[in-house]
Every structure is written in structure tokens, then in C-alpha cells.
Amino acid sequence: MTTPPAVPRPRDGGGSGGRTRDPYFDNAKYLTIVLVACGHAWEPLTYGSRAATAVYLLVYAFHMPAFALISGYFSRSFDMAPKRVKRLVTGVVVPYVVFEVAYTLFYRWAQDDPGYPVSLLDPWYVMWFLAALFIWRLTTPLWLALRHPVPVALAVAALASVSPDIGGDLGLQRVLAFLPFFVLGLTLRPDHFARLRTRRARLTALPVGVFALGTAYAVAPWLDAEWFYHRTSVAKLDGVPPWAGLLTTPALFALALVLTACFLAWVPGRRTWFTTLGAGTLYGYLLHGFIIKSSRFWDWYDHPWLHTPLGELAVTAAAVVMITVLCAPPVRRALRVLLEPRMDWAFRRTGS
């Protein structure tokens, strides 16, 4: 799959209520992008390891919902004001166009397929999340105007899950599937997160997490991870009745929220060595796809040792190091012109 994920910087969302960065959210964003990278790195290991499959399923059950939720939280003040529209274009639209083209050219080179088409309507690999973020942000004023936005968004997601005709343009199936988490983020306030940042919440999260991991291990041999990808409607899954999405959508929503709460409860609230990396999650998200896809194109996982317990740990460590480097300040400085261009020349001067 992808979920990226990338979570935008607070200034891109415009909803943090000030210029001061809260280390808690930077920590949360870094740790979430680590889970994204590990999930992508673990996927080839799931074909022969029940333990790897269990951890993979557990992570995929909540890491992209967590990304969407945090993205919604930092989008609370998006109101179509010129300044915020500019940030939407420079922080989401431009990186989407640049990297969609870059990934296509990379695929042409790696697969020796010069005719592979460039299509901005068909997000390639991790790019779907930027397309989703663009659509979600544009609809933010609508969701904030509703009296009960989360139930409405959940109903939209449920209806989308049973519709086989939505199609893949802009990853619309995923856009609608993860929409409730973004909308929920729009409704959250700092005190909601404060309730998770307590000793009681952390202690409660431990047994819940252990139970979830045990359950994932029990169902690993037969549960299809496609349920968490949301790449297609439930109506297209083998052996699943079309109406099942009306039940599974709220069930998976609840599961993801519980696991996300457990995850956020254990995110450090103080400044750590990785706090500054939280500002670079967009960079790590967009760049790590090249490395992950290279591992598939050139069969890096063909080495039998990687499919042993020590090999699986080595893959995990490599994924953590990779995403950490890609989120680091030197990478951000080098690529800021592509991912955070100023583009003052393209916009009228405005103070709003």
C-alpha cells in the first residue's frame, strides 16, 4: 500500500493556534512515519512469517488513520483564506505534481518502460495521501459547518465501501475511506489529547495493545490485509457480500480509534532527540517510496537470511534509520524548494 501519510507541518494546517510547535505532535508525527516506513518494509516478510504478519496487520489497522486524524487536527482553521490557499498549493499541490512525475520517471527507468504514462489523476504508490489531503482540506469548511460531521463522514465512508463504481481517480476510494478520521481530527481540541497524556491512559493502553497484538497473531493466517488498505470497495473483495461494508466500516473505524489512542498515549510529550524530525515527515513520506520500490524492483528480499527473526529485526532497523535520515534537517534544506516552495510570484499580495 500507504498510509502516508505525510502529515503536514502545523504551519501548513494552520490550526495549531500559534507559532510555537508542540513537541508532542512532532514526536507523534515522527513515530507515525516510522510505522509507515516499517509497514512498507515488512510487507515482503509477511508471506512466510506469522509474527511479521501479525505486527504488520496491527500497524496497518491504525497508522494511516492516525496520520489522517493528526492532519485533520492541524487543518481546523482552514477557511479558504488566500494565505491558507497558498499554503495548500505550495505544501500539497506542488509536491504532489513534482513527485507524481518523479515516481513515473523512476518507474520508467527501473522497469525499462519508457511508455509508462504520467497521470496526475492516478496517484502512484504513496501519492494518494497528498491527493486525499488536498480534497479533505478543500472540504474542511463544509465539515466544520455541520452539526454532526463525524457521523456524516462515517456514513459517506460506509456508502463508498459498498460501491464498486467509484473508480481510482485521485485514489477516491481511499480518500473517502479515511475521511472520517480527518473529520474527527477537525473536531478535536488540545484537551482531548491531554486526556491521553496521563499515566492512567498509558497504563490502560498496555493491556489493550497486548490484546490487539495477540488477536492479530491469531487471525494472521487468514485475515486479508486488504481490509486495511481500502484500495477497493468491499463489494470487490472475494467472498464478501456487498452490504458488509456497512458493518465493517464503523467496526474498523472504532478499532483504529482505539489503537490510535493507545499509540498517542505513549507518545512522549517532552522534547526528544527525534522531535525536530517531526517537521520533516512530508519529506520522509515522499522520499522513502523510492527506496521501498527499489527493494521490490531489484529483489532485495530474495536473501533467505532476511526472512529469519534476526533478518526481520535488521529490516526493521534499516527502515527506522532510512526514514530518520530522510526526515533530517539537511534533507529538508536540500529539497525545500520542491516541497515547500515560496512561489510568491504566483500569488497576489495579501495580509489575510
Short mmCIF file of C-alpha atoms in Angstrom, two decimals:
data_model
loop_
_atom_site.label_atom_id
_atom_site.label_comp_id
_atom_site.label_asym_id
_atom_site.label_seq_id
_atom_site.Cartn_x
_atom_site.Cartn_y
_atom_site.Cartn_z
CA MET A 1 0.00 0.00 0.00
CA THR A 2 0.46 3.88 2.27
CA THR A 3 -0.56 5.32 4.88
CA PRO A 4 1.11 8.40 4.08
CA PRO A 5 0.66 9.93 5.39
CA ALA A 6 2.54 12.54 5.06
CA VAL A 7 1.32 14.54 7.97
CA PRO A 8 1.76 18.22 7.20
CA ARG A 9 3.66 20.65 9.32
CA PRO A 10 1.49 22.68 11.69
CA ARG A 11 2.01 25.84 9.64
CA ASP A 12 0.53 24.03 6.64
CA GLY A 13 -2.59 23.13 8.53
CA GLY A 14 -2.97 26.47 10.18
CA GLY A 15 -4.87 25.02 13.10
CA SER A 16 -2.46 24.78 15.97
CA GLY A 17 -3.44 28.18 17.27
CA GLY A 18 0.05 29.69 17.32
CA ARG A 19 3.57 29.63 16.01
CA THR A 20 5.03 27.54 18.84
CA ARG A 21 5.43 23.89 17.92
CA ASP A 22 4.24 21.39 20.48
CA PRO A 23 6.90 18.66 20.81
CA TYR A 24 4.17 16.12 21.49
CA PHE A 25 2.76 16.41 17.99
CA ASP A 26 6.18 16.48 16.35
CA ASN A 27 7.01 13.31 18.26
CA ALA A 28 3.73 11.75 17.19
CA LYS A 29 4.32 12.59 13.54
CA TYR A 30 7.84 11.18 13.56
CA LEU A 31 6.77 7.96 15.26
CA THR A 32 3.85 7.59 12.86
CA ILE A 33 6.08 7.98 9.80
CA VAL A 34 8.37 5.36 11.32
CA LEU A 35 5.42 2.98 11.42
CA VAL A 36 4.63 3.80 7.79
CA ALA A 37 8.19 3.02 6.72
CA CYS A 38 8.32 -0.17 8.78
CA GLY A 39 4.98 -1.31 7.42
CA HIS A 40 6.19 -0.91 3.86
CA ALA A 41 9.46 -2.66 4.70
CA TRP A 42 7.68 -5.56 6.44
CA GLU A 43 5.28 -6.37 3.63
CA PRO A 44 7.57 -8.89 1.82
CA LEU A 45 8.26 -10.60 5.15
CA THR A 46 4.59 -11.38 5.77
CA TYR A 47 4.49 -14.17 3.20
CA GLY A 48 6.50 -16.53 5.38
CA SER A 49 6.25 -15.27 8.94
CA ARG A 50 3.16 -15.33 11.09
CA ALA A 51 4.77 -13.00 13.65
CA ALA A 52 5.70 -10.46 10.97
CA THR A 53 2.20 -10.67 9.56
CA ALA A 54 0.68 -10.05 12.99
CA VAL A 55 2.74 -6.94 13.61
CA TYR A 56 2.07 -5.78 10.06
CA LEU A 57 -1.69 -6.14 10.48
CA LEU A 58 -1.62 -4.36 13.83
CA VAL A 59 0.27 -1.39 12.41
CA TYR A 60 -1.89 -1.16 9.30
CA ALA A 61 -5.01 -1.16 11.42
CA PHE A 62 -4.22 2.34 12.72
CA HIS A 63 -1.15 4.09 11.30
CA MET A 64 -2.85 5.77 8.33
CA PRO A 65 -5.96 6.63 10.38
CA ALA A 66 -3.60 8.27 12.88
CA PHE A 67 -1.99 10.27 10.07
CA ALA A 68 -5.38 11.40 8.81
CA LEU A 69 -6.56 12.32 12.30
CA ILE A 70 -3.49 14.45 13.07
CA SER A 71 -3.78 16.06 9.64
CA GLY A 72 -7.36 17.00 10.43
CA TYR A 73 -6.36 18.43 13.78
CA PHE A 74 -3.87 20.76 12.10
CA SER A 75 -6.41 21.72 9.44
CA ARG A 76 -9.00 23.10 11.83
CA SER A 77 -8.60 26.72 10.80
CA PHE A 78 -8.51 26.14 7.05
CA ASP A 79 -11.11 28.58 5.73
CA MET A 80 -10.15 29.25 2.09
CA ALA A 81 -8.41 32.49 3.08
CA PRO A 82 -5.80 33.47 0.44
CA LYS A 83 -2.87 32.78 2.77
CA ARG A 84 -4.08 29.27 3.54
CA VAL A 85 -4.96 28.53 -0.08
CA LYS A 86 -1.40 29.49 -0.98
CA ARG A 87 -0.05 27.07 1.63
CA LEU A 88 -2.33 24.36 0.30
CA VAL A 89 -0.94 24.87 -3.18
CA THR A 90 2.72 25.15 -2.19
CA GLY A 91 2.64 22.49 0.53
CA VAL A 92 0.37 19.89 -1.06
CA VAL A 93 -0.40 20.51 -4.75
CA VAL A 94 3.13 21.32 -5.89
CA PRO A 95 4.76 18.34 -4.08
CA TYR A 96 2.03 16.11 -5.49
CA VAL A 97 2.72 17.18 -9.08
CA VAL A 98 6.50 17.07 -8.68
CA PHE A 99 6.65 13.65 -7.06
CA GLU A 100 3.94 12.10 -9.18
CA VAL A 101 6.05 12.92 -12.21
CA ALA A 102 9.25 11.86 -10.42
CA TYR A 103 7.80 8.48 -9.47
CA THR A 104 6.61 7.91 -13.02
CA LEU A 105 10.07 8.68 -14.43
CA PHE A 106 11.62 6.44 -11.79
CA TYR A 107 9.30 3.60 -12.78
CA ARG A 108 10.11 4.09 -16.46
CA TRP A 109 13.83 3.83 -15.71
CA ALA A 110 13.69 1.00 -13.17
CA GLN A 111 11.32 -1.16 -15.21
CA ASP A 112 12.65 -0.16 -18.63
CA ASP A 113 9.17 1.00 -19.62
CA PRO A 114 9.57 4.38 -21.37
CA GLY A 115 5.92 4.42 -22.36
CA TYR A 116 4.56 4.27 -18.82
CA PRO A 117 2.12 7.21 -18.71
CA VAL A 118 2.23 10.24 -16.45
CA SER A 119 -1.19 10.62 -14.87
CA LEU A 120 -1.97 13.18 -12.20
CA LEU A 121 -5.38 11.57 -11.71
CA ASP A 122 -3.96 8.16 -10.80
CA PRO A 123 -1.74 8.59 -7.71
CA TRP A 124 1.26 6.29 -7.78
CA TYR A 125 2.02 4.33 -4.59
CA VAL A 126 2.29 6.76 -1.64
CA MET A 127 0.99 9.76 -3.57
CA TRP A 128 -2.66 9.02 -2.82
CA PHE A 129 -2.36 10.67 0.60
CA LEU A 130 -1.47 14.07 -0.83
CA ALA A 131 -4.43 13.84 -3.18
CA ALA A 132 -6.60 12.96 -0.20
CA LEU A 133 -5.20 15.78 1.89
CA PHE A 134 -5.97 18.27 -0.88
CA ILE A 135 -9.58 17.12 -1.13
CA TRP A 136 -10.04 16.95 2.63
CA ARG A 137 -8.67 20.45 3.13
CA LEU A 138 -10.91 21.91 0.44
CA THR A 139 -13.97 20.41 2.12
CA THR A 140 -12.96 21.48 5.65
CA PRO A 141 -15.35 24.47 5.82
CA LEU A 142 -18.21 22.14 4.95
CA TRP A 143 -17.39 19.69 7.72
CA LEU A 144 -16.94 22.45 10.27
CA ALA A 145 -20.35 23.85 9.33
CA LEU A 146 -22.16 20.58 10.06
CA ARG A 147 -23.69 19.87 13.45
CA HIS A 148 -22.56 16.22 13.46
CA PRO A 149 -19.69 15.98 10.97
CA VAL A 150 -18.15 12.69 12.11
CA PRO A 151 -21.31 10.55 11.74
CA VAL A 152 -21.91 12.10 8.31
CA ALA A 153 -18.34 11.39 7.21
CA LEU A 154 -18.62 7.83 8.53
CA ALA A 155 -21.83 7.34 6.58
CA VAL A 156 -20.10 8.59 3.42
CA ALA A 157 -17.23 6.15 4.00
CA ALA A 158 -19.64 3.27 4.58
CA LEU A 159 -21.57 4.01 1.41
CA ALA A 160 -18.31 4.29 -0.54
CA SER A 161 -17.20 0.91 0.77
CA VAL A 162 -20.18 -0.84 -0.83
CA SER A 163 -19.93 0.99 -4.14
CA PRO A 164 -17.90 -0.80 -6.82
CA ASP A 165 -18.08 2.11 -9.26
CA ILE A 166 -16.16 4.88 -7.50
CA GLY A 167 -13.02 4.23 -9.52
CA GLY A 168 -9.39 5.03 -8.85
CA ASP A 169 -9.20 8.68 -9.90
CA LEU A 170 -7.24 10.59 -7.23
CA GLY A 171 -7.43 7.49 -5.06
CA LEU A 172 -11.04 8.41 -4.29
CA GLN A 173 -11.80 5.09 -2.60
CA ARG A 174 -9.11 5.75 -0.02
CA VAL A 175 -9.99 9.43 0.21
CA LEU A 176 -13.50 8.53 1.35
CA ALA A 177 -12.44 5.56 3.48
CA PHE A 178 -10.06 7.64 5.63
CA LEU A 179 -12.24 10.76 5.55
CA PRO A 180 -13.89 10.08 8.96
CA PHE A 181 -10.50 10.19 10.69
CA PHE A 182 -9.63 13.54 9.13
CA VAL A 183 -13.05 14.93 10.07
CA LEU A 184 -12.67 13.63 13.60
CA GLY A 185 -9.33 15.44 13.80
CA LEU A 186 -11.12 18.65 12.82
CA THR A 187 -13.37 18.31 15.85
CA LEU A 188 -10.63 17.60 18.39
CA ARG A 189 -9.19 20.14 20.79
CA PRO A 190 -5.99 20.16 22.88
CA ASP A 191 -7.83 18.88 25.95
CA HIS A 192 -8.81 15.72 24.07
CA PHE A 193 -5.13 14.89 23.59
CA ALA A 194 -4.37 15.95 27.16
CA ARG A 195 -6.61 13.13 28.39
CA LEU A 196 -4.33 10.65 26.62
CA ARG A 197 -1.17 12.17 28.06
CA THR A 198 -1.74 10.77 31.53
CA ARG A 199 -0.26 7.88 33.45
CA ARG A 200 -3.67 6.22 33.67
CA ALA A 201 -4.12 6.35 29.90
CA ARG A 202 -0.67 4.86 29.31
CA LEU A 203 -1.28 2.02 31.75
CA THR A 204 -4.64 1.29 30.13
CA ALA A 205 -3.05 1.27 26.68
CA LEU A 206 -0.62 -1.50 27.59
CA PRO A 207 -3.06 -4.41 28.02
CA VAL A 208 -5.16 -3.16 25.12
CA GLY A 209 -2.09 -3.16 22.88
CA VAL A 210 -1.02 -6.61 24.03
CA PHE A 211 -4.51 -7.98 23.42
CA ALA A 212 -4.60 -6.40 19.97
CA LEU A 213 -1.24 -7.93 19.07
CA GLY A 214 -2.37 -11.34 20.31
CA THR A 215 -5.55 -11.06 18.28
CA ALA A 216 -3.55 -10.06 15.21
CA TYR A 217 -1.36 -13.14 15.67
CA ALA A 218 -4.45 -15.35 15.95
CA VAL A 219 -6.05 -14.03 12.77
CA ALA A 220 -2.82 -13.59 10.78
CA PRO A 221 -3.14 -16.86 8.79
CA TRP A 222 -6.47 -15.91 7.25
CA LEU A 223 -7.15 -12.16 7.57
CA ASP A 224 -6.60 -10.28 4.33
CA ALA A 225 -4.66 -7.04 4.87
CA GLU A 226 -6.70 -5.56 2.02
CA TRP A 227 -9.30 -4.66 4.65
CA PHE A 228 -6.89 -2.00 5.95
CA TYR A 229 -5.65 -0.72 2.59
CA HIS A 230 -9.07 0.50 1.41
CA ARG A 231 -7.83 0.43 -2.17
CA THR A 232 -11.09 -1.03 -3.41
CA SER A 233 -14.66 -1.32 -2.29
CA VAL A 234 -15.73 -4.15 -0.03
CA ALA A 235 -18.04 -5.22 -2.84
CA LYS A 236 -14.97 -6.27 -4.85
CA LEU A 237 -13.36 -8.44 -2.15
CA ASP A 238 -13.58 -12.17 -2.72
CA GLY A 239 -16.33 -13.94 -0.81
CA VAL A 240 -17.63 -10.79 0.86
CA PRO A 241 -21.26 -9.70 0.39
CA PRO A 242 -21.61 -6.14 -0.93
CA TRP A 243 -23.52 -4.95 2.12
CA ALA A 244 -20.74 -5.99 4.52
CA GLY A 245 -19.08 -2.58 4.24
CA LEU A 246 -22.00 -1.01 6.10
CA LEU A 247 -20.91 -3.04 9.14
CA THR A 248 -17.15 -3.29 8.69
CA THR A 249 -16.60 0.43 8.10
CA PRO A 250 -17.76 1.55 11.56
CA ALA A 251 -16.10 -1.51 13.12
CA LEU A 252 -12.73 -0.74 11.53
CA PHE A 253 -13.20 2.94 12.43
CA ALA A 254 -13.67 2.02 16.09
CA LEU A 255 -10.72 -0.38 16.04
CA ALA A 256 -8.44 2.24 14.52
CA LEU A 257 -9.52 4.85 17.07
CA VAL A 258 -8.77 2.56 20.00
CA LEU A 259 -5.34 1.65 18.64
CA THR A 260 -4.58 5.27 17.74
CA ALA A 261 -5.49 6.33 21.28
CA CYS A 262 -3.17 3.67 22.69
CA PHE A 263 -0.38 4.84 20.38
CA LEU A 264 -0.86 8.52 21.23
CA ALA A 265 -0.93 7.73 24.93
CA TRP A 266 2.67 6.54 24.72
CA VAL A 267 3.98 9.39 22.56
CA PRO A 268 6.44 11.45 24.65
CA GLY A 269 5.29 14.95 25.46
CA ARG A 270 8.79 16.32 26.09
CA ARG A 271 11.47 17.26 23.58
CA THR A 272 13.47 14.23 22.48
CA TRP A 273 16.28 13.56 20.02
CA PHE A 274 13.70 12.94 17.30
CA THR A 275 11.37 15.88 17.99
CA THR A 276 12.88 18.04 15.25
CA LEU A 277 12.35 15.20 12.78
CA GLY A 278 8.60 15.61 13.15
CA ALA A 279 8.83 18.71 10.96
CA GLY A 280 10.19 16.60 8.11
CA THR A 281 7.64 13.82 7.85
CA LEU A 282 6.44 15.02 4.44
CA TYR A 283 9.98 14.63 3.14
CA GLY A 284 10.39 11.18 4.61
CA TYR A 285 7.00 10.08 3.34
CA LEU A 286 7.56 11.15 -0.25
CA LEU A 287 11.20 10.05 -0.50
CA HIS A 288 11.07 6.66 1.18
CA GLY A 289 8.83 5.32 -1.59
CA PHE A 290 11.78 5.33 -3.98
CA ILE A 291 13.77 3.07 -1.64
CA ILE A 292 10.84 0.79 -0.88
CA LYS A 293 10.02 0.35 -4.56
CA SER A 294 13.71 -0.23 -5.36
CA SER A 295 13.68 -3.13 -2.91
CA ARG A 296 10.84 -4.68 -4.91
CA PHE A 297 12.17 -3.90 -8.39
CA TRP A 298 15.60 -5.35 -7.66
CA ASP A 299 14.56 -8.23 -5.37
CA TRP A 300 16.41 -7.17 -2.24
CA TYR A 301 14.30 -9.57 -0.20
CA ASP A 302 15.49 -12.64 -2.08
CA HIS A 303 18.19 -13.23 0.55
CA PRO A 304 16.88 -16.05 2.80
CA TRP A 305 18.52 -14.58 5.90
CA LEU A 306 16.19 -11.58 5.79
CA HIS A 307 13.29 -13.95 6.44
CA THR A 308 14.75 -15.18 9.73
CA PRO A 309 13.95 -13.49 13.08
CA LEU A 310 17.29 -11.67 13.06
CA GLY A 311 16.77 -10.69 9.45
CA GLU A 312 13.34 -9.27 10.24
CA LEU A 313 14.85 -7.21 13.04
CA ALA A 314 17.55 -6.00 10.64
CA VAL A 315 14.91 -4.94 8.11
CA THR A 316 13.08 -3.06 10.86
CA ALA A 317 16.24 -1.28 11.98
CA ALA A 318 17.10 -0.38 8.39
CA ALA A 319 13.62 1.08 7.87
CA VAL A 320 13.91 3.21 11.01
CA VAL A 321 17.34 4.51 10.00
CA MET A 322 16.15 5.20 6.47
CA ILE A 323 13.12 7.25 7.46
CA THR A 324 15.08 9.08 10.16
CA VAL A 325 17.69 10.21 7.65
CA LEU A 326 15.04 11.28 5.15
CA CYS A 327 13.29 13.43 7.77
CA ALA A 328 16.54 15.08 8.88
CA PRO A 329 17.16 18.84 8.51
CA PRO A 330 19.87 18.51 5.78
CA VAL A 331 17.40 16.70 3.52
CA ARG A 332 14.74 19.31 4.20
CA ARG A 333 17.11 22.13 3.39
CA ALA A 334 18.19 20.47 0.15
CA LEU A 335 14.66 19.78 -1.10
CA ARG A 336 12.68 22.64 0.39
CA VAL A 337 12.46 24.33 -2.99
CA LEU A 338 10.43 21.34 -4.22
CA LEU A 339 8.33 20.52 -1.17
CA GLU A 340 7.89 23.96 0.35
CA PRO A 341 8.36 26.47 -2.48
CA ARG A 342 7.55 30.09 -1.68
CA MET A 343 6.01 30.87 -5.09
CA ASP A 344 5.31 34.48 -4.18
CA TRP A 345 5.41 35.23 -7.90
CA ALA A 346 2.24 33.19 -8.45
CA PHE A 347 0.04 34.85 -5.83
CA ARG A 348 -1.30 38.31 -5.16
CA ARG A 349 -0.06 40.12 -2.09
CA THR A 350 -2.50 39.77 0.78
CA GLY A 351 -2.45 40.15 4.50
CA SER A 352 -5.10 37.51 5.19
#
